[in-house]
GROMACS .gro file of C-alpha atoms in nm:
model
  395
    1MET     CA    1   5.448  11.090   4.969
    2THR     CA    2   5.313  11.299   4.677
    3GLY     CA    3   5.658  11.375   4.477
    4GLY     CA    4   5.644  11.566   4.182
    5GLY     CA    5   5.726  11.941   4.123
    6VAL     CA    6   5.434  12.081   4.305
    7SER     CA    7   5.563  12.348   4.577
    8GLU     CA    8   5.439  12.373   4.950
    9GLU     CA    9   5.276  12.697   4.858
   10GLU     CA   10   5.074  12.579   4.549
   11ARG     CA   11   4.956  12.268   4.772
   12LEU     CA   12   4.850  12.470   5.047
   13ALA     CA   13   4.670  12.704   4.824
   14ARG     CA   14   4.493  12.441   4.610
   15ALA     CA   15   4.387  12.272   4.956
   16ALA     CA   16   4.207  12.603   5.052
   17LEU     CA   17   4.043  12.593   4.679
   18THR     CA   18   3.873  12.293   4.783
   19ARG     CA   19   3.714  12.507   5.064
   20LEU     CA   20   3.638  12.813   4.904
   21THR     CA   21   3.518  12.652   4.569
   22GLU     CA   22   3.261  12.386   4.453
   23PRO     CA   23   3.406  12.080   4.285
   24GLY     CA   24   3.371  12.103   3.884
   25ASP     CA   25   3.336  12.443   3.879
   26GLU     CA   26   3.474  12.535   3.533
   27SER     CA   27   3.508  12.923   3.591
   28VAL     CA   28   3.770  12.831   3.858
   29GLY     CA   29   3.914  12.600   3.639
   30ARG     CA   30   3.978  12.894   3.389
   31TRP     CA   31   4.073  13.119   3.653
   32LEU     CA   32   4.328  12.880   3.772
   33GLY     CA   33   4.496  12.857   3.420
   34ARG     CA   34   4.534  13.223   3.444
   35MET     CA   35   4.623  13.328   3.789
   36GLY     CA   36   4.776  13.023   3.937
   37ALA     CA   37   4.650  12.864   4.261
   38VAL     CA   38   4.817  13.134   4.483
   39GLY     CA   39   4.695  13.408   4.306
   40LEU     CA   40   4.317  13.283   4.276
   41VAL     CA   41   4.336  13.235   4.623
   42ARG     CA   42   4.419  13.583   4.699
   43GLY     CA   43   4.191  13.726   4.473
   44LEU     CA   44   3.876  13.520   4.595
   45THR     CA   45   3.949  13.601   4.967
   46GLY     CA   46   4.040  13.998   4.916
   47ALA     CA   47   4.392  13.985   4.939
   48GLY     CA   48   4.460  14.041   4.565
   49PRO     CA   49   4.266  14.145   4.242
   50PRO     CA   50   3.964  13.950   4.171
   51PRO     CA   51   3.940  13.680   3.881
   52GLU     CA   52   3.774  13.858   3.590
   53GLY     CA   53   3.411  13.782   3.565
   54ALA     CA   54   3.368  13.687   3.953
   55GLY     CA   55   3.047  13.865   4.061
   56GLU     CA   56   3.014  14.008   4.404
   57ASP     CA   57   2.801  13.705   4.539
   58ARG     CA   58   3.057  13.485   4.472
   59LEU     CA   59   3.330  13.713   4.626
   60ALA     CA   60   3.103  13.772   4.926
   61GLY     CA   61   3.066  13.404   4.980
   62CYS     CA   62   3.423  13.316   4.950
   63ARG     CA   63   3.551  13.561   5.197
   64ALA     CA   64   3.269  13.426   5.423
   65ARG     CA   65   3.437  13.094   5.359
   66ALA     CA   66   3.784  13.214   5.422
   67ARG     CA   67   3.700  13.335   5.779
   68THR     CA   68   3.750  12.951   5.871
   69LEU     CA   69   4.037  12.850   5.638
   70ASP     CA   70   4.309  12.649   5.772
   71PRO     CA   71   4.444  12.434   5.470
   72GLY     CA   72   4.749  12.353   5.686
   73GLY     CA   73   4.493  12.208   5.944
   74ASP     CA   74   4.331  12.001   5.674
   75LEU     CA   75   4.647  11.876   5.517
   76ALA     CA   76   4.757  11.764   5.896
   77THR     CA   77   4.411  11.591   5.918
   78VAL     CA   78   4.422  11.393   5.617
   79ALA     CA   79   4.804  11.285   5.749
   80ARG     CA   80   4.649  11.161   6.078
   81LEU     CA   81   4.431  10.941   5.863
   82GLY     CA   82   4.736  10.815   5.661
   83GLY     CA   83   4.612  11.010   5.380
   84ARG     CA   84   4.751  11.283   5.146
   85PHE     CA   85   4.665  11.561   4.918
   86LEU     CA   86   4.735  11.523   4.542
   87CYS     CA   87   4.759  11.787   4.300
   88PRO     CA   88   4.830  11.822   3.905
   89GLY     CA   89   5.199  11.796   3.886
   90ASP     CA   90   5.257  11.535   4.157
   91ALA     CA   91   5.387  11.201   4.035
   92GLU     CA   92   5.087  11.013   4.181
   93TRP     CA   93   4.811  11.234   3.987
   94PRO     CA   94   4.606  11.012   3.760
   95GLY     CA   95   4.644  11.220   3.436
   96GLN     CA   96   4.323  11.084   3.270
   97LEU     CA   97   4.152  11.346   3.509
   98ASP     CA   98   4.289  11.604   3.295
   99ASP     CA   99   4.058  11.518   3.021
  100LEU     CA  100   3.809  11.706   3.221
  101GLY     CA  101   3.944  12.024   3.102
  102ASP     CA  102   3.857  12.333   3.328
  103ALA     CA  103   3.612  12.092   3.503
  104ARG     CA  104   3.937  11.919   3.616
  105PRO     CA  105   3.951  11.864   4.018
  106VAL     CA  106   4.146  12.129   4.169
  107GLY     CA  107   4.332  11.836   4.392
  108LEU     CA  108   4.234  11.510   4.524
  109TRP     CA  109   4.181  11.404   4.896
  110VAL     CA  110   4.336  11.042   4.911
  111ARG     CA  111   4.313  10.778   5.195
  112GLY     CA  112   4.485  10.463   5.137
  113SER     CA  113   4.830  10.341   5.041
  114PRO     CA  114   4.812  10.252   4.680
  115ASN     CA  115   4.923  10.471   4.404
  116VAL     CA  116   4.621  10.626   4.258
  117ARG     CA  117   4.775  10.703   3.895
  118LEU     CA  118   4.887  10.339   3.865
  119TRP     CA  119   4.596  10.209   3.980
  120ALA     CA  120   4.372  10.426   3.765
  121LEU     CA  121   4.526  10.279   3.479
  122ARG     CA  122   4.365   9.932   3.500
  123SER     CA  123   4.040  10.047   3.649
  124VAL     CA  124   3.675  10.013   3.554
  125ALA     CA  125   3.359  10.184   3.705
  126VAL     CA  126   3.061   9.994   3.806
  127VAL     CA  127   2.778  10.178   3.895
  128GLY     CA  128   2.422  10.155   3.908
  129ALA     CA  129   2.085  10.195   4.103
  130ARG     CA  130   2.077  10.238   4.491
  131ALA     CA  131   1.752  10.076   4.527
  132CYS     CA  132   1.856   9.789   4.297
  133THR     CA  133   1.709   9.444   4.270
  134ASP     CA  134   1.848   9.119   4.379
  135TYR     CA  135   1.938   9.064   4.046
  136GLY     CA  136   2.111   9.390   4.000
  137SER     CA  137   2.295   9.338   4.351
  138ARG     CA  138   2.414   8.985   4.216
  139VAL     CA  139   2.531   9.083   3.884
  140ALA     CA  140   2.738   9.371   4.040
  141ALA     CA  141   2.879   9.166   4.318
  142LEU     CA  142   2.973   8.910   4.026
  143LEU     CA  143   3.126   9.183   3.830
  144GLY     CA  144   3.331   9.343   4.113
  145SER     CA  145   3.479   8.990   4.196
  146GLY     CA  146   3.535   8.889   3.818
  147LEU     CA  147   3.712   9.222   3.741
  148ALA     CA  148   3.924   9.183   4.065
  149GLU     CA  149   4.025   8.832   4.016
  150ARG     CA  150   4.132   8.957   3.651
  151GLY     CA  151   4.360   9.219   3.808
  152TRP     CA  152   4.137   9.509   3.729
  153VAL     CA  153   4.048   9.811   3.998
  154VAL     CA  154   3.693   9.834   4.034
  155VAL     CA  155   3.553  10.215   4.104
  156SER     CA  156   3.228  10.305   4.249
  157GLY     CA  157   3.063  10.565   4.463
  158ALA     CA  158   3.019  10.360   4.765
  159ALA     CA  159   2.646  10.405   4.763
  160TYR     CA  160   2.373  10.159   4.834
  161GLY     CA  161   2.259   9.922   4.592
  162VAL     CA  162   2.476   9.856   4.294
  163ASP     CA  163   2.776  10.075   4.425
  164GLY     CA  164   2.784   9.856   4.753
  165ALA     CA  165   2.761   9.556   4.565
  166ALA     CA  166   3.058   9.589   4.339
  167HIS     CA  167   3.273   9.704   4.611
  168ARG     CA  168   3.178   9.402   4.818
  169GLY     CA  169   3.250   9.174   4.519
  170ALA     CA  170   3.598   9.304   4.466
  171LEU     CA  171   3.710   9.292   4.834
  172ALA     CA  172   3.583   8.920   4.875
  173ALA     CA  173   3.784   8.838   4.594
  174GLY     CA  174   4.088   8.995   4.771
  175GLY     CA  175   4.105   9.260   4.499
  176ALA     CA  176   4.166   9.641   4.462
  177THR     CA  177   3.864   9.893   4.494
  178VAL     CA  178   3.831  10.273   4.466
  179ALA     CA  179   3.544  10.463   4.637
  180VAL     CA  180   3.491  10.809   4.492
  181LEU     CA  181   3.301  10.992   4.759
  182ALA     CA  182   3.076  11.313   4.747
  183SER     CA  183   3.199  11.399   5.105
  184GLY     CA  184   3.531  11.471   5.286
  185ILE     CA  185   3.743  11.128   5.308
  186ASP     CA  186   3.667  11.113   5.679
  187VAL     CA  187   3.283  11.163   5.648
  188PRO     CA  188   3.152  10.791   5.556
  189TYR     CA  189   2.840  10.839   5.357
  190PRO     CA  190   2.581  10.689   5.345
  191ARG     CA  191   2.633  10.614   5.733
  192GLY     CA  192   2.522  10.262   5.672
  193HIS     CA  193   2.804  10.207   5.474
  194ALA     CA  194   3.074  10.335   5.726
  195GLU     CA  195   3.211   9.977   5.793
  196LEU     CA  196   3.239   9.923   5.413
  197ILE     CA  197   3.416  10.246   5.341
  198GLY     CA  198   3.618  10.160   5.617
  199ARG     CA  199   3.729   9.823   5.476
  200ILE     CA  200   3.792   9.987   5.146
  201ALA     CA  201   4.027  10.238   5.286
  202GLU     CA  202   4.223   9.975   5.445
  203GLN     CA  203   4.232   9.730   5.139
  204GLY     CA  204   4.200   9.999   4.853
  205LEU     CA  205   4.156  10.378   4.817
  206ILE     CA  206   3.929  10.657   4.904
  207LEU     CA  207   3.898  10.956   4.668
  208ALA     CA  208   3.752  11.296   4.741
  209GLU     CA  209   3.730  11.653   4.599
  210LEU     CA  210   3.583  11.806   4.912
  211PRO     CA  211   3.836  11.860   5.223
  212PRO     CA  212   3.801  11.683   5.559
  213GLY     CA  213   3.462  11.751   5.715
  214GLY     CA  214   3.308  11.808   5.383
  215HIS     CA  215   2.917  11.687   5.369
  216PRO     CA  216   2.742  11.593   5.047
  217THR     CA  217   2.492  11.744   4.859
  218ARG     CA  218   2.261  11.671   4.554
  219SER     CA  219   2.474  11.864   4.318
  220ARG     CA  220   2.808  11.717   4.463
  221PHE     CA  221   2.683  11.352   4.386
  222VAL     CA  222   2.635  11.454   4.022
  223LEU     CA  223   2.967  11.626   3.995
  224ARG     CA  224   3.130  11.358   4.167
  225ASN     CA  225   3.020  11.107   3.876
  226ARG     CA  226   3.254  11.325   3.639
  227VAL     CA  227   3.558  11.207   3.827
  228ILE     CA  228   3.456  10.841   3.814
  229ALA     CA  229   3.404  10.863   3.444
  230ALA     CA  230   3.745  11.034   3.388
  231LEU     CA  231   3.915  10.830   3.613
  232THR     CA  232   3.857  10.493   3.468
  233ARG     CA  233   3.901  10.305   3.132
  234GLY     CA  234   3.512  10.234   3.110
  235THR     CA  235   3.160  10.254   3.281
  236VAL     CA  236   2.962   9.967   3.336
  237VAL     CA  237   2.581  10.019   3.435
  238VAL     CA  238   2.387   9.764   3.591
  239GLU     CA  239   2.066   9.878   3.652
  240ALA     CA  240   1.948  10.239   3.616
  241GLN     CA  241   1.598  10.432   3.551
  242TYR     CA  242   1.564  10.673   3.287
  243ARG     CA  243   1.657  10.953   3.541
  244SER     CA  244   1.972  10.810   3.713
  245GLY     CA  245   2.314  10.969   3.811
  246SER     CA  246   2.468  10.613   3.657
  247LEU     CA  247   2.318  10.736   3.320
  248VAL     CA  248   2.507  11.086   3.382
  249THR     CA  249   2.831  10.891   3.455
  250ALA     CA  250   2.800  10.651   3.140
  251ARG     CA  251   2.706  10.930   2.935
  252ARG     CA  252   3.021  11.164   3.029
  253ALA     CA  253   3.248  10.858   3.002
  254ARG     CA  254   3.135  10.847   2.631
  255GLU     CA  255   3.205  11.209   2.603
  256LEU     CA  256   3.525  11.162   2.712
  257GLY     CA  257   3.606  10.885   2.486
  258ARG     CA  258   3.554  10.572   2.742
  259GLN     CA  259   3.420  10.237   2.695
  260THR     CA  260   3.027  10.250   2.788
  261MET     CA  261   2.879   9.965   2.887
  262GLY     CA  262   2.546   9.833   3.009
  263VAL     CA  263   2.399   9.497   3.147
  264PRO     CA  264   2.045   9.405   3.037
  265GLY     CA  265   1.764   9.336   3.249
  266PRO     CA  266   1.407   9.260   3.234
  267VAL     CA  267   1.224   9.454   2.982
  268THR     CA  268   0.929   9.477   3.219
  269SER     CA  269   1.170   9.631   3.510
  270GLY     CA  270   1.162  10.001   3.519
  271LEU     CA  271   1.542   9.967   3.685
  272SER     CA  272   1.633   9.813   3.363
  273SER     CA  273   1.453  10.083   3.120
  274GLY     CA  274   1.790  10.309   3.149
  275VAL     CA  275   2.027  10.077   3.079
  276HIS     CA  276   1.829   9.969   2.763
  277GLU     CA  277   1.821  10.313   2.652
  278LEU     CA  278   2.198  10.335   2.658
  279LEU     CA  279   2.240  10.053   2.496
  280ARG     CA  280   2.010  10.175   2.209
  281GLU     CA  281   2.219  10.483   2.216
  282GLY     CA  282   2.543  10.265   2.125
  283ALA     CA  283   2.652  10.149   2.460
  284CYS     CA  284   2.793   9.789   2.437
  285LEU     CA  285   2.629   9.497   2.589
  286VAL     CA  286   2.805   9.308   2.861
  287THR     CA  287   2.715   9.024   3.055
  288ASP     CA  288   3.033   8.940   3.297
  289ALA     CA  289   3.387   9.037   3.361
  290ASP     CA  290   3.560   8.879   3.065
  291GLU     CA  291   3.325   9.080   2.812
  292ILE     CA  292   3.429   9.402   2.994
  293VAL     CA  293   3.789   9.324   2.990
  294GLU     CA  294   3.764   9.237   2.624
  295LEU     CA  295   3.642   9.599   2.587
  296VAL     CA  296   3.875   9.774   2.821
  297GLY     CA  297   4.175   9.557   2.849
  298SER     CA  298   4.490   9.538   2.597
  299MET     CA  299   4.530   9.352   2.278
  300GLY     CA  300   4.477   8.979   2.325
  301GLU     CA  301   4.246   8.993   2.645
  302LEU     CA  302   3.952   8.817   2.453
  303ALA     CA  303   3.634   8.688   2.637
  304PRO     CA  304   3.612   8.322   2.543
  305PRO     CA  305   3.430   8.219   2.269
  306ARG     CA  306   3.042   8.172   2.337
  307ARG     CA  307   2.870   7.865   2.217
  308GLY     CA  308   2.602   7.618   2.301
  309PRO     CA  309   2.699   7.252   2.410
  310VAL     CA  310   2.834   7.019   2.155
  311VAL     CA  311   2.621   6.759   2.066
  312ALA     CA  312   2.684   6.414   1.895
  313ARG     CA  313   2.595   6.490   1.540
  314ASP     CA  314   2.840   6.789   1.552
  315LEU     CA  315   3.110   6.551   1.550
  316LEU     CA  316   2.989   6.387   1.230
  317ASP     CA  317   3.201   6.447   0.887
  318ALA     CA  318   3.044   6.619   0.595
  319GLY     CA  319   2.921   6.303   0.419
  320ALA     CA  320   2.790   6.136   0.718
  321ALA     CA  321   2.607   6.477   0.834
  322ARG     CA  322   2.454   6.510   0.479
  323ALA     CA  323   2.346   6.137   0.467
  324LEU     CA  324   2.172   6.221   0.814
  325GLU     CA  325   2.002   6.529   0.699
  326ALA     CA  326   1.865   6.315   0.417
  327VAL     CA  327   1.683   6.055   0.623
  328PRO     CA  328   1.337   6.127   0.686
  329GLY     CA  329   1.167   6.085   1.019
  330ARG     CA  330   0.873   5.837   1.064
  331GLY     CA  331   0.803   5.597   0.775
  332GLY     CA  332   1.140   5.659   0.639
  333GLY     CA  333   1.257   5.633   0.296
  334ASP     CA  334   1.452   5.405   0.070
  335LEU     CA  335   1.797   5.414  -0.030
  336GLY     CA  336   1.708   5.599  -0.393
  337LEU     CA  337   1.529   5.863  -0.204
  338ILE     CA  338   1.819   5.917   0.055
  339ALA     CA  339   2.094   5.905  -0.203
  340ARG     CA  340   1.910   6.161  -0.416
  341ASP     CA  341   1.844   6.413  -0.132
  342ALA     CA  342   2.164   6.390   0.002
  343GLY     CA  343   2.336   6.456  -0.352
  344MET     CA  344   2.564   6.132  -0.321
  345GLY     CA  345   2.588   5.804  -0.529
  346ARG     CA  346   2.415   5.497  -0.389
  347GLU     CA  347   2.715   5.333  -0.261
  348HIS     CA  348   2.837   5.589  -0.066
  349THR     CA  349   2.510   5.680   0.087
  350LEU     CA  350   2.464   5.319   0.205
  351ALA     CA  351   2.826   5.305   0.364
  352ARG     CA  352   2.712   5.638   0.532
  353LEU     CA  353   2.400   5.496   0.668
  354TYR     CA  354   2.555   5.180   0.782
  355GLU     CA  355   2.769   5.423   0.985
  356LEU     CA  356   2.511   5.618   1.127
  357GLN     CA  357   2.309   5.306   1.209
  358ALA     CA  358   2.613   5.210   1.421
  359LEU     CA  359   2.619   5.491   1.599
  360GLY     CA  360   2.251   5.503   1.714
  361PHE     CA  361   2.122   5.795   1.473
  362VAL     CA  362   1.908   5.570   1.216
  363GLU     CA  363   1.758   5.252   1.196
  364ARG     CA  364   1.675   5.014   0.930
  365LEU     CA  365   1.345   4.858   0.865
  366GLY     CA  366   1.322   4.652   0.560
  367ASP     CA  367   1.428   4.821   0.236
  368ARG     CA  368   1.377   5.152   0.432
  369TRP     CA  369   1.585   5.391   0.657
  370GLN     CA  370   1.451   5.621   0.913
  371LEU     CA  371   1.587   5.813   1.191
  372ALA     CA  372   1.627   5.634   1.536
  373ASP     CA  373   1.386   5.867   1.724
  374ALA     CA  374   1.274   6.220   1.742
  375ALA     CA  375   1.590   6.327   1.961
  376SER     CA  376   1.812   6.258   1.645
  377THR     CA  377   1.693   6.580   1.491
  378SER     CA  378   1.853   6.770   1.771
  379GLY     CA  379   2.196   6.592   1.727
  380THR     CA  380   2.153   6.301   2.014
  381PRO     CA  381   2.162   5.944   1.876
  382LYS     CA  382   1.946   5.685   2.032
  383PRO     CA  383   2.177   5.444   2.273
  384PRO     CA  384   2.272   5.142   2.041
  385GLY     CA  385   2.119   4.891   2.333
  386ARG     CA  386   1.754   5.053   2.275
  387ARG     CA  387   1.728   5.008   1.896
  388PRO     CA  388   1.486   4.727   1.778
  389PRO     CA  389   1.636   4.435   1.605
  390VAL     CA  390   1.755   4.499   1.225
  391ARG     CA  391   1.568   4.315   0.995
  392ARG     CA  392   1.764   4.155   0.729
  393GLY     CA  393   1.659   4.296   0.358
  394GLY     CA  394   1.799   4.425   0.007
  395ALA     CA  395   1.970   4.756   0.009
   0.00000   0.00000   0.00000
């Protein structure tokens, strides 16, 4: 059920336009605004006045395509797949696609039962290189599963490499994922991902601008990326070279006011060069799902604080810590030297030294005090059982 105030005539006309025109054509978007879908179909097929500025070559091409137009048949084909055709104005239409302006999709062919609008409201795109490294594949899968476990929808393009790994990560976590195809929803591409795309259709959503039977081209891949960028709250690039469709997606996301993020990689890897350039341009560096959610989520969805392990000296109070800082290493120092360097009185310093001795941080050698061993400087005291016997003497 699509719902909303879209008439059947409008839906048929928009379905026809997905065959007559190419995705992302801004001229088509302007004509739609002036003429409406029904009037534009008539104008492009010769049944009415042509749109202003349409050249003869374009009109001839549209009339050639019009010979095989059967929008009713396309709608029936999608219905048999358990899908539907969404139009702007439908209750399920994802409103963030309207940010594309005249490049907004004419409509969306959908396969899968979840509500597109609701899923898009809490979604993140994870994209990257097709020929990714093992590192890129592993990171993408971890991001996909991590986002899914936190209730976020993972959106990608079902391509080899990073895309596929992100989808599989989300599926493995029992989460939600959306594949935006550059082909028709009944044409799995790449063919090697037919099984993966089938699983996504069962557990998530398949979206496409092309009608049933539509085949991908290089330009359609590039134009598909704008839908991924607009549909989601942010885009994460895992691996990408300088010339990469993933960078096109991320930069389009930035233009649309979405969060743009990148996962760093080795500086010696050409597959990380594009991501590093994106980070230099101002994208946010992220390393896991928590950091992504902190950027795209609601107030309060913060990543946990990141810090090194707590060591024993971190637990000392201020006075004991100052005394420990003043104790020399090998050779040690007398009480007067340590008290002066610690900036404390002799009695107070001596009390702290006895405390540190009991904890295994320092040892007393006659009138002198020294660190129990080199490890103490990193915050780890010597186990008390290993300390040498203390020789009694004056303080």
